[in-house]
Amino acid sequence: MKPGENNTTAQIIIYVILGLLGAFIITFIVWKAIKGKLLKKKAAKAEAIKQQKDLEIFNEYVMSFAEIIFYTEEQLKSFVVSIGDIKMNSIKNGATKLIKKLIERDDFVYTFVNNAQYKTFLDHCETLSITNCNLWNKKIPNTITYFKTQYAAIPQTQRKQEYVELVKKSIRRQFYEEAEKK
């Protein structure tokens, strides 16, 4: 080996190491710049999916509350004092029980509580739950109108029809359930 060759080999190794180090630094800087954008895109996509899911859950709850209101109004119209088979207390208890059952579900709390977008909905749900059903039209007509308007705003789809049928069946089955057990 000649004395100049050892020096040239060392220089080549140093340049290769510096080149790799430079490539690594440039790659790291580019990755940092792109990573932020990718994470923002991913977060926006996840948020859009969550909002869509929340809207579906909202629509299901609106349909459930509206159907409870419709069924209760029907029961109140057919109620006959002292003569009928059904007592007013049974109607009031049935409506209250079903509404409270909806409000106490985990997905209701997770989706709507602490979500500013659904504050109006929550307020109306609370109002509906604390007011006797025979006083709904007198004391809280705005709440009743809110649910009926929201219900009408849900697009007519096969999914809506199927869900409403399930809800109606469930309401008919559970409305007087407590009264029959006594």
Coordinates of C-alpha atoms in Angstrom, one line a residue:
M1 CA 0.0 0.0 0.0
K2 CA 1.2 3.4 -0.9
P3 CA 0.9 6.2 1.7
G4 CA -1.5 8.2 -0.5
E5 CA -4.0 5.3 -0.9
N6 CA -4.8 5.0 2.8
N7 CA -5.6 8.7 2.9
T8 CA -7.9 8.5 -0.2
T9 CA -9.7 5.5 1.3
A10 CA -10.3 7.3 4.5
Q11 CA -11.6 10.3 2.6
I12 CA -14.0 8.1 0.7
I13 CA -15.3 6.5 3.9
I14 CA -15.7 9.9 5.5
Y15 CA -17.6 11.2 2.4
V16 CA -19.9 8.2 2.4
I17 CA -20.6 8.6 6.1
L18 CA -21.3 12.3 5.6
G19 CA -23.5 11.6 2.6
L20 CA -25.5 9.0 4.6
L21 CA -25.8 11.4 7.5
G22 CA -26.9 14.2 5.2
A23 CA -29.5 11.9 3.5
F24 CA -30.8 10.9 7.0
I25 CA -31.1 14.5 8.1
I26 CA -32.9 15.5 4.9
T27 CA -35.2 12.5 5.2
F28 CA -35.9 13.4 8.8
I29 CA -36.8 17.0 7.9
V30 CA -39.1 16.0 5.1
W31 CA -40.8 13.4 7.3
K32 CA -41.4 16.0 10.0
A33 CA -42.9 18.3 7.4
I34 CA -45.2 15.7 5.9
K35 CA -46.1 13.9 9.2
G36 CA -48.0 16.9 10.5
K37 CA -50.1 17.1 7.4
L38 CA -50.8 13.4 7.4
L39 CA -51.9 13.4 11.0
K40 CA -54.2 16.4 10.4
K41 CA -55.7 14.6 7.5
K42 CA -56.2 11.4 9.5
A43 CA -57.7 13.4 12.4
A44 CA -60.1 15.2 10.1
K45 CA -61.2 12.0 8.5
A46 CA -61.8 10.4 11.9
E47 CA -63.7 13.4 13.1
A48 CA -65.9 13.3 9.9
I49 CA -66.6 9.6 10.5
K50 CA -67.5 10.3 14.2
Q51 CA -69.8 13.2 13.2
Q52 CA -71.6 10.9 10.7
K53 CA -72.0 8.2 13.3
D54 CA -73.2 10.8 15.9
L55 CA -75.8 12.1 13.3
E56 CA -77.1 8.5 12.8
I57 CA -77.4 8.0 16.5
F58 CA -79.1 11.4 16.8
N59 CA -81.6 10.5 14.1
E60 CA -82.3 7.2 15.9
Y61 CA -83.0 9.0 19.2
V62 CA -85.2 11.6 17.5
M63 CA -87.2 8.8 15.9
S64 CA -87.5 7.0 19.2
F65 CA -88.6 10.1 21.2
A66 CA -91.0 11.1 18.4
E67 CA -92.6 7.7 18.3
I68 CA -93.0 7.7 22.1
I69 CA -94.7 11.1 21.8
F70 CA -97.0 9.9 19.0
Y71 CA -97.9 6.7 20.9
T72 CA -98.5 8.6 24.2
E73 CA -100.7 11.2 22.4
E74 CA -102.7 8.4 20.9
Q75 CA -103.1 6.8 24.4
L76 CA -104.2 10.1 25.9
K77 CA -106.8 10.7 23.2
S78 CA -108.3 7.2 23.8
F79 CA -108.2 7.6 27.5
V80 CA -111.6 7.7 29.2
V81 CA -111.9 8.8 32.8
S82 CA -113.2 6.1 35.2
I83 CA -114.6 4.0 32.4
G84 CA -111.5 2.9 30.4
D85 CA -109.3 -0.1 31.1
I86 CA -106.2 2.1 31.3
K87 CA -105.5 4.5 34.1
M88 CA -103.9 7.9 33.5
N89 CA -101.1 7.0 35.9
S90 CA -100.3 4.0 33.7
I91 CA -100.0 6.2 30.7
K92 CA -97.8 8.7 32.5
N93 CA -95.6 6.0 34.0
G94 CA -95.2 4.3 30.6
A95 CA -94.1 7.4 28.8
T96 CA -91.7 8.5 31.6
K97 CA -90.2 5.0 31.9
L98 CA -89.5 4.8 28.1
I99 CA -88.0 8.3 28.0
K100 CA -85.8 7.7 31.0
K101 CA -84.7 4.4 29.5
L102 CA -83.5 6.2 26.4
I103 CA -81.7 9.0 28.3
E104 CA -79.9 6.5 30.6
R105 CA -78.3 4.5 27.8
D106 CA -74.5 4.6 27.5
D107 CA -74.5 5.7 23.8
F108 CA -76.8 8.6 24.7
V109 CA -74.4 9.9 27.4
Y110 CA -71.3 9.3 25.2
T111 CA -72.7 10.9 22.1
F112 CA -74.7 13.9 23.4
V113 CA -73.5 14.9 26.9
N114 CA -70.7 17.5 26.7
N115 CA -71.2 18.0 23.0
A116 CA -72.2 21.6 22.3
Q117 CA -73.7 20.7 18.9
Y118 CA -76.5 18.7 20.7
K119 CA -77.2 21.1 23.6
T120 CA -80.7 22.0 22.3
F121 CA -81.5 18.3 21.8
L122 CA -80.4 17.5 25.4
D123 CA -82.4 20.4 26.8
H124 CA -85.5 19.1 25.1
C125 CA -84.9 15.6 26.2
E126 CA -84.5 16.7 29.8
T127 CA -87.7 18.8 29.6
L128 CA -89.6 15.9 28.1
S129 CA -88.4 13.6 30.9
I130 CA -89.4 15.8 33.8
T131 CA -92.9 16.8 32.5
N132 CA -95.9 14.6 32.8
C133 CA -97.1 13.4 29.4
N134 CA -100.7 14.7 30.0
L135 CA -99.2 18.2 30.3
W136 CA -96.8 18.1 27.3
N137 CA -99.1 20.1 24.9
K138 CA -99.8 22.7 27.6
K139 CA -96.5 23.1 29.3
I140 CA -93.9 22.2 26.7
P141 CA -95.4 22.6 23.2
N142 CA -92.0 23.8 21.9
T143 CA -90.3 20.6 22.9
I144 CA -93.1 18.5 21.3
T145 CA -92.8 20.6 18.1
Y146 CA -89.0 20.3 18.2
F147 CA -89.1 16.5 18.1
K148 CA -91.9 16.4 15.5
T149 CA -89.9 18.8 13.3
Q150 CA -86.7 16.9 13.7
Y151 CA -88.5 13.6 13.0
A152 CA -90.0 15.1 9.8
A153 CA -86.5 16.3 8.7
I154 CA -85.1 12.8 8.7
P155 CA -85.0 11.6 5.1
Q156 CA -87.5 8.8 4.2
T157 CA -85.3 5.7 3.7
Q158 CA -85.8 2.0 4.0
R159 CA -83.6 2.2 7.1
K160 CA -85.9 4.8 8.7
Q161 CA -89.0 2.7 8.0
E162 CA -87.4 -0.4 9.5
Y163 CA -86.1 1.4 12.5
V164 CA -89.5 3.1 13.1
E165 CA -91.3 -0.3 12.9
L166 CA -88.9 -1.7 15.5
V167 CA -89.4 1.3 17.8
K168 CA -93.2 1.1 17.5
K169 CA -93.1 -2.6 18.3
S170 CA -90.9 -2.0 21.3
I171 CA -93.0 0.9 22.6
R172 CA -96.2 -1.2 22.3
R173 CA -94.5 -4.1 24.2
Q174 CA -92.9 -2.0 27.0
F175 CA -95.3 0.9 27.5
Y176 CA -97.6 -0.8 30.0
E177 CA -95.1 -3.5 31.0
E178 CA -94.6 -2.1 34.5
A179 CA -98.4 -1.7 35.1
E180 CA -99.1 -5.3 34.0
K181 CA -96.5 -6.8 36.4
K182 CA -98.2 -5.3 39.5

